[in-house]
PDB file of C-alpha atoms and ligand atoms in Angstrom:
ATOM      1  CA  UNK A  10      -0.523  60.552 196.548  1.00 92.00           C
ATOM      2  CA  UNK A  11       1.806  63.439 196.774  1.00 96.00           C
ATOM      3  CA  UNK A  12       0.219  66.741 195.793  1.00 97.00           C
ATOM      4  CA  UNK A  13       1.989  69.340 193.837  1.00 97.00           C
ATOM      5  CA  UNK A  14       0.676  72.714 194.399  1.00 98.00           C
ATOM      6  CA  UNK A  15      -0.553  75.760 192.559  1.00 97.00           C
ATOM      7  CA  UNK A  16       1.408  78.872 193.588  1.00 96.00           C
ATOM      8  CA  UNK A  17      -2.265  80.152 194.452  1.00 97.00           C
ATOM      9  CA  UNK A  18      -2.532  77.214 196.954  1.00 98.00           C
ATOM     10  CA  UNK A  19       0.888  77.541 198.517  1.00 98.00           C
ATOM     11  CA  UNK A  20       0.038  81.496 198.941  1.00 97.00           C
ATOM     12  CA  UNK A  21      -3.112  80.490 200.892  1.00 98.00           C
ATOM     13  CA  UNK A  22      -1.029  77.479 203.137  1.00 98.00           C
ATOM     14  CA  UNK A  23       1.591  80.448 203.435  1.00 98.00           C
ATOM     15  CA  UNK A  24      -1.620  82.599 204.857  1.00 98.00           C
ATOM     16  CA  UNK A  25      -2.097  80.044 207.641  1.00 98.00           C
ATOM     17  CA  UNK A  26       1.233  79.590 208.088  1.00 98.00           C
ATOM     18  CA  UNK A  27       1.635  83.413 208.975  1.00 98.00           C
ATOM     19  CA  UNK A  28      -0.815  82.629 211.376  1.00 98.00           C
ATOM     20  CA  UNK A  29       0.861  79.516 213.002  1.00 98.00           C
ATOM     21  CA  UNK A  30       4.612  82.153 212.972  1.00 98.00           C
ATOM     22  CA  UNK A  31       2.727  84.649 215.178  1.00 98.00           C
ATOM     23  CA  UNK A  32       1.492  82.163 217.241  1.00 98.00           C
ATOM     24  CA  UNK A  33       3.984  80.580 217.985  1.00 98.00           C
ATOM     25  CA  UNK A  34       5.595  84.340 218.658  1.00 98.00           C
ATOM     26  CA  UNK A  35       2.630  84.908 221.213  1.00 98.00           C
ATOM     27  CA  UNK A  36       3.336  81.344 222.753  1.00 98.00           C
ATOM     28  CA  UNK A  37       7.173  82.556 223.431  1.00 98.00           C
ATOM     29  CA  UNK A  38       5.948  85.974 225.013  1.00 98.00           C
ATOM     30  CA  UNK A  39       4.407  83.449 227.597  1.00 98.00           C
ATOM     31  CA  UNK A  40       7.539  81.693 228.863  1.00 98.00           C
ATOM     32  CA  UNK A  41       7.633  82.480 232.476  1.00 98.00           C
ATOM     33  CA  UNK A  42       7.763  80.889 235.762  1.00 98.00           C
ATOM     34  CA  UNK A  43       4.122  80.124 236.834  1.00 98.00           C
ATOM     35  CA  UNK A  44       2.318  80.601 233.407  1.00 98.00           C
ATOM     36  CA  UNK A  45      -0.084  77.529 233.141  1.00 98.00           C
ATOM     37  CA  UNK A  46       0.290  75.480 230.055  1.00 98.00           C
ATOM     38  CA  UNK A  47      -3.392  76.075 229.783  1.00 98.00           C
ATOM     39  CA  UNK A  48      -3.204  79.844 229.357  1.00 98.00           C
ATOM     40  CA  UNK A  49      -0.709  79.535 226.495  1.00 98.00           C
ATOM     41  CA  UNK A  50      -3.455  77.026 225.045  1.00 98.00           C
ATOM     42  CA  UNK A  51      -5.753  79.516 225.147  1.00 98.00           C
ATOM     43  CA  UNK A  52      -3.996  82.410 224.127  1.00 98.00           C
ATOM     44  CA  UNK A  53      -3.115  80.983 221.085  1.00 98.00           C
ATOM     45  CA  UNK A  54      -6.249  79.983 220.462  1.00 98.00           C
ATOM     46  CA  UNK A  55      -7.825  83.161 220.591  1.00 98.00           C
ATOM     47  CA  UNK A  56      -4.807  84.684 218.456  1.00 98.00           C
ATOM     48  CA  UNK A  57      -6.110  82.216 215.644  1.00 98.00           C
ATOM     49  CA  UNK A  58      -9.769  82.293 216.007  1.00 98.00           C
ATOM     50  CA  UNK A  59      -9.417  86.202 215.793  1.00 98.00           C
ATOM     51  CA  UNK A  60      -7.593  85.976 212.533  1.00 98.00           C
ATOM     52  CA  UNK A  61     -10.520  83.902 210.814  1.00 98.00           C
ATOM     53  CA  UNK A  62      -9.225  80.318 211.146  1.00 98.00           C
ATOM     54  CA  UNK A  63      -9.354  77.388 212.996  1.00 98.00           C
ATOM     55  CA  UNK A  64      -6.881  75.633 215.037  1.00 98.00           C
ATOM     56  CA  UNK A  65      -5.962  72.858 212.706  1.00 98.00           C
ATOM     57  CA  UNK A  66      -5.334  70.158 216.329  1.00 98.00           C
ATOM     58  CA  UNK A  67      -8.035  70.564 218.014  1.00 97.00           C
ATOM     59  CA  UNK A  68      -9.988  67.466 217.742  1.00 97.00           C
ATOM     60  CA  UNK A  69      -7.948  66.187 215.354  1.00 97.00           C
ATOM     61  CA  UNK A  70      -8.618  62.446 216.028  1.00 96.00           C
ATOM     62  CA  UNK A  71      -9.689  63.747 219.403  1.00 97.00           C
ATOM     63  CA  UNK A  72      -7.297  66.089 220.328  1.00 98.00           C
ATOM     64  CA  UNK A  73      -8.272  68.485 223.197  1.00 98.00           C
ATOM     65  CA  UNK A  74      -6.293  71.372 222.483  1.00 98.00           C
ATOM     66  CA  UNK A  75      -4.702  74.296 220.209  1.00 98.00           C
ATOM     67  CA  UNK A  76      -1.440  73.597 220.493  1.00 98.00           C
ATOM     68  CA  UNK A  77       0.768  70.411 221.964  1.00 98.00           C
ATOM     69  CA  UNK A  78       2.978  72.204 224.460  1.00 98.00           C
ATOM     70  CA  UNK A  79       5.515  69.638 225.085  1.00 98.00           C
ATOM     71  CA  UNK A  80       8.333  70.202 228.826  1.00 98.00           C
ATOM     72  CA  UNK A  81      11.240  68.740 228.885  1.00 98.00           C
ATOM     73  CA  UNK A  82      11.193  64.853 228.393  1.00 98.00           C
ATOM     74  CA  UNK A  83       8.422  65.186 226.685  1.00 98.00           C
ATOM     75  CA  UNK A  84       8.837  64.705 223.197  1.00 98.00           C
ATOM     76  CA  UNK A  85       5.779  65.682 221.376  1.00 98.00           C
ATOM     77  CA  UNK A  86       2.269  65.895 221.635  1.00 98.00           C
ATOM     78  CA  UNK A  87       2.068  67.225 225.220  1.00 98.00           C
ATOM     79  CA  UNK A  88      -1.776  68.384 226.341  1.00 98.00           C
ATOM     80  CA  UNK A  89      -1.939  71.684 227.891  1.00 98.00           C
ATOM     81  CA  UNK A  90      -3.146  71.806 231.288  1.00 98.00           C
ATOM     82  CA  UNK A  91      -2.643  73.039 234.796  1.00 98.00           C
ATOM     83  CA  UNK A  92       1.329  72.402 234.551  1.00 98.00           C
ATOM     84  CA  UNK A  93       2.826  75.325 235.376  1.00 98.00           C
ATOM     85  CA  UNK A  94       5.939  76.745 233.685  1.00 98.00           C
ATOM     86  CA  UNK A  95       9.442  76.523 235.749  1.00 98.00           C
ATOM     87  CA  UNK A  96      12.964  78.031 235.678  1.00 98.00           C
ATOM     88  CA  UNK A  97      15.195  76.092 233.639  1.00 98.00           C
ATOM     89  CA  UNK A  98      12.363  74.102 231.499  1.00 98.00           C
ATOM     90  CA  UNK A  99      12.002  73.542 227.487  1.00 98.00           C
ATOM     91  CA  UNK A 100       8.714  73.924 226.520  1.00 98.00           C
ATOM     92  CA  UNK A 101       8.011  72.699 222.611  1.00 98.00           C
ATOM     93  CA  UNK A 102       4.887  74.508 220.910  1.00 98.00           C
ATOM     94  CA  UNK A 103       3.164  73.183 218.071  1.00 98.00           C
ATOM     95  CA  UNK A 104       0.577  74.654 216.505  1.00 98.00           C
ATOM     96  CA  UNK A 105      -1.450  74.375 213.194  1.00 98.00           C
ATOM     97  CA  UNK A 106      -3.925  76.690 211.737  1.00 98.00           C
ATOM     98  CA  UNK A 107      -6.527  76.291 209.101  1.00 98.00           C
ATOM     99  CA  UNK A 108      -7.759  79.106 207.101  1.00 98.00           C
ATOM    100  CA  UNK A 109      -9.701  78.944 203.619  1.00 97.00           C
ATOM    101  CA  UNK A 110      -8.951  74.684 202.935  1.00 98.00           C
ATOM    102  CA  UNK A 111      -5.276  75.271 204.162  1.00 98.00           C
ATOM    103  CA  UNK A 112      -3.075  74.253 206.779  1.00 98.00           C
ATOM    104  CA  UNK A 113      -0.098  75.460 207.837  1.00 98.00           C
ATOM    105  CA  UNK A 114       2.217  73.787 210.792  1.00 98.00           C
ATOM    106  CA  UNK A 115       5.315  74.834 213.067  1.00 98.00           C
ATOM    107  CA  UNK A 116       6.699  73.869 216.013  1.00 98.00           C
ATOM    108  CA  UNK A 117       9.318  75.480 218.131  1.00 98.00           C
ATOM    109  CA  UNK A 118      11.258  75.063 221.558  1.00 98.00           C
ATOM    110  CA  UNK A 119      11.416  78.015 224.098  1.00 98.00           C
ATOM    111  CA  UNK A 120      13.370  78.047 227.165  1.00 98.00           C
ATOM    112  CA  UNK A 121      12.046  79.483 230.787  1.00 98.00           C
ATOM    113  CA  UNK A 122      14.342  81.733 232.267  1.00 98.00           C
ATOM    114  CA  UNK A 123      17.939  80.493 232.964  1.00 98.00           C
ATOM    115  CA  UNK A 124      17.903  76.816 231.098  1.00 98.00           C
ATOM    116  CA  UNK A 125      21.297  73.924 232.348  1.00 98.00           C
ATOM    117  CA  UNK A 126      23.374  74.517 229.108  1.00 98.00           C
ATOM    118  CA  UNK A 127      23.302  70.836 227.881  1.00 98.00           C
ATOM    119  CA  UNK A 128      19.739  71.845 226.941  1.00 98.00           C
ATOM    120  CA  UNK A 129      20.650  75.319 225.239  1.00 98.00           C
ATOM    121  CA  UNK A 130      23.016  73.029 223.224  1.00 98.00           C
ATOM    122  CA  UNK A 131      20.033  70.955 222.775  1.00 98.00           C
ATOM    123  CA  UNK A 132      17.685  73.187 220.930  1.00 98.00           C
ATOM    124  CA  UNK A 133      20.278  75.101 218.839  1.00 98.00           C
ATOM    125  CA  UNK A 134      21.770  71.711 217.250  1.00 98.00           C
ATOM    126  CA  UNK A 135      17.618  70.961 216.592  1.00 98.00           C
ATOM    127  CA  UNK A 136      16.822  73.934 215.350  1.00 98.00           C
ATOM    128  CA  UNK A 137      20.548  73.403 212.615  1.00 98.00           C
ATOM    129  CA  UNK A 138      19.139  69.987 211.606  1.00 98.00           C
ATOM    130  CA  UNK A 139      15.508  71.935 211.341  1.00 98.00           C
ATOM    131  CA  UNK A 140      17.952  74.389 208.863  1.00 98.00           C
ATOM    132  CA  UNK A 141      20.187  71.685 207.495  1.00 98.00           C
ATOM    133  CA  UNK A 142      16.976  69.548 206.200  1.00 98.00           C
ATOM    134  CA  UNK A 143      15.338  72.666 204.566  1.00 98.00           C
ATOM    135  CA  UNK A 144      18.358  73.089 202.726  1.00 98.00           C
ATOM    136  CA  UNK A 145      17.934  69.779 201.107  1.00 98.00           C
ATOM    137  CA  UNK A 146      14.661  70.257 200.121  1.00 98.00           C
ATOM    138  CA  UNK A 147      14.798  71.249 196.236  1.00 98.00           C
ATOM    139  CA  UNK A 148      13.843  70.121 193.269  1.00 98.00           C
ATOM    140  CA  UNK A 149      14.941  67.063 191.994  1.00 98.00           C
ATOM    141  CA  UNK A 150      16.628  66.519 195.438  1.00 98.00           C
ATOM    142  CA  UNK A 151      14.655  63.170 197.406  1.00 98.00           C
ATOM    143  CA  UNK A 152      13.024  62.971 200.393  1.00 98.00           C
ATOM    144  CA  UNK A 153      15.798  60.960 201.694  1.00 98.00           C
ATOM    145  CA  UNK A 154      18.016  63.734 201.798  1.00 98.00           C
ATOM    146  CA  UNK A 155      16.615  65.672 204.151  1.00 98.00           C
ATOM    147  CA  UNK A 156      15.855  62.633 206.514  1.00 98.00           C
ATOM    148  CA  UNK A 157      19.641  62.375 206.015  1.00 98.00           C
ATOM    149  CA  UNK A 158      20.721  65.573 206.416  1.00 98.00           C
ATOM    150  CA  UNK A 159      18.498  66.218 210.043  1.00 98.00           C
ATOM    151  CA  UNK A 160      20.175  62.860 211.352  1.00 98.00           C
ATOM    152  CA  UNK A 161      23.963  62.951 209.999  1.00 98.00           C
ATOM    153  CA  UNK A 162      23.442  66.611 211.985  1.00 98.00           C
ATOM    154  CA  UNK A 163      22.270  65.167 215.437  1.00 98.00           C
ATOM    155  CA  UNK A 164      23.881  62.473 215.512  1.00 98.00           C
ATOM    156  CA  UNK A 165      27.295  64.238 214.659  1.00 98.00           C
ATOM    157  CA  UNK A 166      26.311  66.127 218.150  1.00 98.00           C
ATOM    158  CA  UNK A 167      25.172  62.761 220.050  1.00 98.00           C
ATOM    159  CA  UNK A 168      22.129  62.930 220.165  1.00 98.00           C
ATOM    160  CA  UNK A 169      18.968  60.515 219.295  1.00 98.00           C
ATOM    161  CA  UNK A 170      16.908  61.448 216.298  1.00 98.00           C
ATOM    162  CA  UNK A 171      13.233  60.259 216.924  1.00 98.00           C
ATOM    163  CA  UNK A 172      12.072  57.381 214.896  1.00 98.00           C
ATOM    164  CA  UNK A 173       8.517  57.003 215.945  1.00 97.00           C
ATOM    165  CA  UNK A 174       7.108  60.434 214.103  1.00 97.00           C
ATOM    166  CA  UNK A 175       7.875  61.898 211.380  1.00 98.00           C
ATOM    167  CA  UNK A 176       7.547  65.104 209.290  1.00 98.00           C
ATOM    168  CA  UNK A 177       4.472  65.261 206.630  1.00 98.00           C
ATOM    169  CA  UNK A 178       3.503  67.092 203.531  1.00 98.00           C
ATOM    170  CA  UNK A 179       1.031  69.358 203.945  1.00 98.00           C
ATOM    171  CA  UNK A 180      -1.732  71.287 202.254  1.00 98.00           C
ATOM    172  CA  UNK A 181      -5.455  70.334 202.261  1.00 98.00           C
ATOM    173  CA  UNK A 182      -5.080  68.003 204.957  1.00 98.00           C
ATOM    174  CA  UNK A 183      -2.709  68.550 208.233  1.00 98.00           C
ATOM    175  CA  UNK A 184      -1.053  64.788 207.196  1.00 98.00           C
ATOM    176  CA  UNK A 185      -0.431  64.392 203.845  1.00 98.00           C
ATOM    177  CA  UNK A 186       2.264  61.987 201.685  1.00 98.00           C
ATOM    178  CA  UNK A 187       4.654  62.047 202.051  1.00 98.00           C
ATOM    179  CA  UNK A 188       6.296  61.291 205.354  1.00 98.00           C
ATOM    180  CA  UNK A 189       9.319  63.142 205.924  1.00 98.00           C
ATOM    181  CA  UNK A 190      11.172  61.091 208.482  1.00 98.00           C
ATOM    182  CA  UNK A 191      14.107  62.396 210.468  1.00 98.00           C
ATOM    183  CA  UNK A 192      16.585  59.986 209.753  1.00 98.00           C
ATOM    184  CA  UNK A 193      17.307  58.420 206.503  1.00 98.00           C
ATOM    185  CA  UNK A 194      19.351  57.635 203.436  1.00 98.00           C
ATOM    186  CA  UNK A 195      20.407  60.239 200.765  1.00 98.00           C
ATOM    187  CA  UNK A 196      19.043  59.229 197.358  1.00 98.00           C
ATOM    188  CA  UNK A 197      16.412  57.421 198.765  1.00 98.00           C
ATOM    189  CA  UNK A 198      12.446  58.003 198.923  1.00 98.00           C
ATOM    190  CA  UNK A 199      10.103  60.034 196.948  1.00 98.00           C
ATOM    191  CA  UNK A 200      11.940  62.481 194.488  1.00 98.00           C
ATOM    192  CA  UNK A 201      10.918  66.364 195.265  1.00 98.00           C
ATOM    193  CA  UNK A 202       9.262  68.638 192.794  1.00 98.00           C
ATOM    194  CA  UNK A 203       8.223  72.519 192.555  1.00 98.00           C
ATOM    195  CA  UNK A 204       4.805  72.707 194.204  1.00 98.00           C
ATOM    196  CA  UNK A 205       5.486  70.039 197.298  1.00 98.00           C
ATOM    197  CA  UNK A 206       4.877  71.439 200.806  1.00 98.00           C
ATOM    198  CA  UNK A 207       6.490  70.089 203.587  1.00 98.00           C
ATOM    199  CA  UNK A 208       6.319  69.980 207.091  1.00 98.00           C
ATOM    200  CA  UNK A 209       9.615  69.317 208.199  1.00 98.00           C
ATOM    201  CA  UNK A 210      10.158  69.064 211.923  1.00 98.00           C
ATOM    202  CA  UNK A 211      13.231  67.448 213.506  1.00 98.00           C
ATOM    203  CA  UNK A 212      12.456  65.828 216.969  1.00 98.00           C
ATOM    204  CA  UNK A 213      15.966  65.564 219.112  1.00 98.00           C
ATOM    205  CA  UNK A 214      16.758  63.834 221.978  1.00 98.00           C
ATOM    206  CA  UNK A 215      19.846  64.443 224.577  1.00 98.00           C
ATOM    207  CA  UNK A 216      19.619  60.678 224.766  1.00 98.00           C
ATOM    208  CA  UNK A 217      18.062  57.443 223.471  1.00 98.00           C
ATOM    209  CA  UNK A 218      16.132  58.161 220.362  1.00 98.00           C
ATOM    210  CA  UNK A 219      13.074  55.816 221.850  1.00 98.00           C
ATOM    211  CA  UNK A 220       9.819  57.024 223.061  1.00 98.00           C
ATOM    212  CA  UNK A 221       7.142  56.259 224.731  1.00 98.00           C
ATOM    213  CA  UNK A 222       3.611  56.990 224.903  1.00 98.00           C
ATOM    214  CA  UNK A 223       1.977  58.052 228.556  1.00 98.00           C
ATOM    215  CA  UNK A 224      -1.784  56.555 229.469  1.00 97.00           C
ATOM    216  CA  UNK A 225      -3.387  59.769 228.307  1.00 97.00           C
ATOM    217  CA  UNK A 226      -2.440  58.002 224.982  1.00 97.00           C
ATOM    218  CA  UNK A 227      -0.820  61.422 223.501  1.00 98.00           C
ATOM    219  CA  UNK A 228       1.969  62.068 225.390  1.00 98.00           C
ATOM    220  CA  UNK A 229       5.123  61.109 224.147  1.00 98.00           C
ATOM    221  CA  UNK A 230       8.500  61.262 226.151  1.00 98.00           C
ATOM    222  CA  UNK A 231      11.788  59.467 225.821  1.00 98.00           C
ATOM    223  CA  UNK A 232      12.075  56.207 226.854  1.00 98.00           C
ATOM    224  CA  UNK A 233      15.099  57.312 229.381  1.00 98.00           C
ATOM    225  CA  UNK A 234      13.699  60.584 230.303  1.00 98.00           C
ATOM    226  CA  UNK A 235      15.975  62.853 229.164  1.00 98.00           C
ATOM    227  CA  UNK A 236      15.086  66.014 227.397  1.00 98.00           C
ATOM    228  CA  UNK A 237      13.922  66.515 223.149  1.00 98.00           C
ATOM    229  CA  UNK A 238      13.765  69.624 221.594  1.00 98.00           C
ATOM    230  CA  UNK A 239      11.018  69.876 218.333  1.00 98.00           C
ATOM    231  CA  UNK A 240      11.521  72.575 215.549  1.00 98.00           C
ATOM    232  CA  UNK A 241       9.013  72.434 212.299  1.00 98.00           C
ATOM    233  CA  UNK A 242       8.578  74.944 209.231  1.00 98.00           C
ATOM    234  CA  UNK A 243       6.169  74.134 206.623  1.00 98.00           C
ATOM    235  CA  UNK A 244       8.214  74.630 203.942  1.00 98.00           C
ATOM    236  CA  UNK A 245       7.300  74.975 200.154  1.00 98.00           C
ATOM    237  CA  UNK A 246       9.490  73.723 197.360  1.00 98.00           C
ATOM    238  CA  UNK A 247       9.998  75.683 194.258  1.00 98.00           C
ATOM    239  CA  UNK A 248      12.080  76.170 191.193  1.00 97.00           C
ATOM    240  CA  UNK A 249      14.229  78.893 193.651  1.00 96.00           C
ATOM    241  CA  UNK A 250      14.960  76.537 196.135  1.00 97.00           C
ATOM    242  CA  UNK A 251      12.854  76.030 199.531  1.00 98.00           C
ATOM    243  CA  UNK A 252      10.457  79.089 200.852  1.00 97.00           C
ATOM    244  CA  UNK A 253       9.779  78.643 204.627  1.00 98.00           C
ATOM    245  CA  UNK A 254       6.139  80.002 204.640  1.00 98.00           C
ATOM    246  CA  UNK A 255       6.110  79.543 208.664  1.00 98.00           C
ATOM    247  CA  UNK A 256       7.797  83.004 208.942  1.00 95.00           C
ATOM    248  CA  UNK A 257       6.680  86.411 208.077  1.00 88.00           C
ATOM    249  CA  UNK A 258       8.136  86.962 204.540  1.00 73.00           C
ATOM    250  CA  UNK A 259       9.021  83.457 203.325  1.00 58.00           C
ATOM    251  CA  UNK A 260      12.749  82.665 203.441  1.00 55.00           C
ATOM    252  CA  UNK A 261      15.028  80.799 201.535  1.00 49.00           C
ATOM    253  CA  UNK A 262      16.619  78.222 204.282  1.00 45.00           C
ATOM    254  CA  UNK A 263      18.098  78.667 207.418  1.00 43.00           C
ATOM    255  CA  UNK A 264      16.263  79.236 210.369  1.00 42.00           C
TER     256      UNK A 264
HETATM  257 MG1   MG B 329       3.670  68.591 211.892  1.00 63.09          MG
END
């Protein structure tokens, strides 16, 4: 079942969203050669903890961690750990936070020092299908054309839109209906009302959109290696059009 929202609810999954924005903010003051991917994971940690909530991954079917902090090939889902951060990575941060029954979700891609351009290219076209979806979510509008949107976007630039996970609505629970997928057809797919919240998080590869999962049995990477980049907003649908609730004042699409 889809849930539709009171605009009490969506204030309180905007309050952990806030929390998930600075985060994610506290995350990118970290990018530097020789930060451990462990130190991020507990920064941000603390950062939530201190603000009343809980961090909405950890143990989440088993999950060891605050945050996935995902380098490079990998696409998603990335345990933090004694990696250490070099020049020229991409280092994907997702975090979720859960403060009184809410959750809220982002992701976003940082780059360590001096990144090869290809990826620069990389995580600005993800971050425009991140934008280009959020514009397509209004009323009346169907899930469809978002998925649509993120992969006409991608693809227009050559690159692989990940097929294995998907974007979520959000709210009570971290995964709620509906899926959101990245790639789609316009006009297909559950139609969108005021009150829907949405995660919606493109996941873009330089290359092949297939993945892989690693023996941990989280880690995802691309099948051929090459880098993704990962952008989400939790986004909230209204009569005004789309209010990203994963940044300080709400917004009204775009990035
Ligand atoms: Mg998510």
């Amino acid at each position: 079942m889809i849930y539709v929202r009171k605009p009490v609810e969506i204030e309180r999954i905007g309050r952990s969203a806030r929390i998930v924005h600075d985060a994610l903010d506290l995350a990118g003051s970290m990018m530097r050669p020789g930060t451990r991917t462990a130190d991020i994971d507990a920064a941000v940690e603390k950062l939530i903890r201190s603000r009343g909530a809980v961090p909405s991954f950890k143990g989440y079917y088993g999950f060891p961690a605050s945050t996935c902090i995902s380098i490079n090939d990998v696409v998603v889902h990335g345990i933090p750990g004694d990696r250490e951060l070099i020049e020229g990575d991409i280092v994907g941060v997702d975090v979720g936070a859960y403060l009184d029954g809410y959750h809220g979700d982002g992701a976003r891609t940082f780059a360590v020092g001096e990144i090869p351009e290809a990826s620069r290219t990389l995580m600005k076209t993800t971050q425009e299908c991140l934008a280009r979806g959020i514009e397509q979510a209004v009323v009346n509008n169907r899930v469809g054309d978002i998925s649509a949107a993120i992969q006409a976007h991608a693809e227009a630039n050559g690159y692989g839109v990940v097929r294995k996970l998907v974007g979520h609505g959000i709210g009570r629970a971290l995964h709620e209906e509906p899926q959101v997928p990245n790639f789609g057809k316009a006009g297909q797919g559950p139609k969108l009302r005021a009150g829907m919240v949405l995660a919606i998080e493109p996941m873009v590869n330089e290359g092949t959109y297939e993945v892989e999962t690693l023996e941990d049995e989280w880690t995802v990477v691309t099948r051929d290696r090459k880098r993704s980049a990962h952008f989400e907003h939790t986004v909230a649908i209204t009569e005004d059009g789309p209010v990203i609730l994963t940044v300080p004042n709400g917004d009204r699409g775009g990035e």
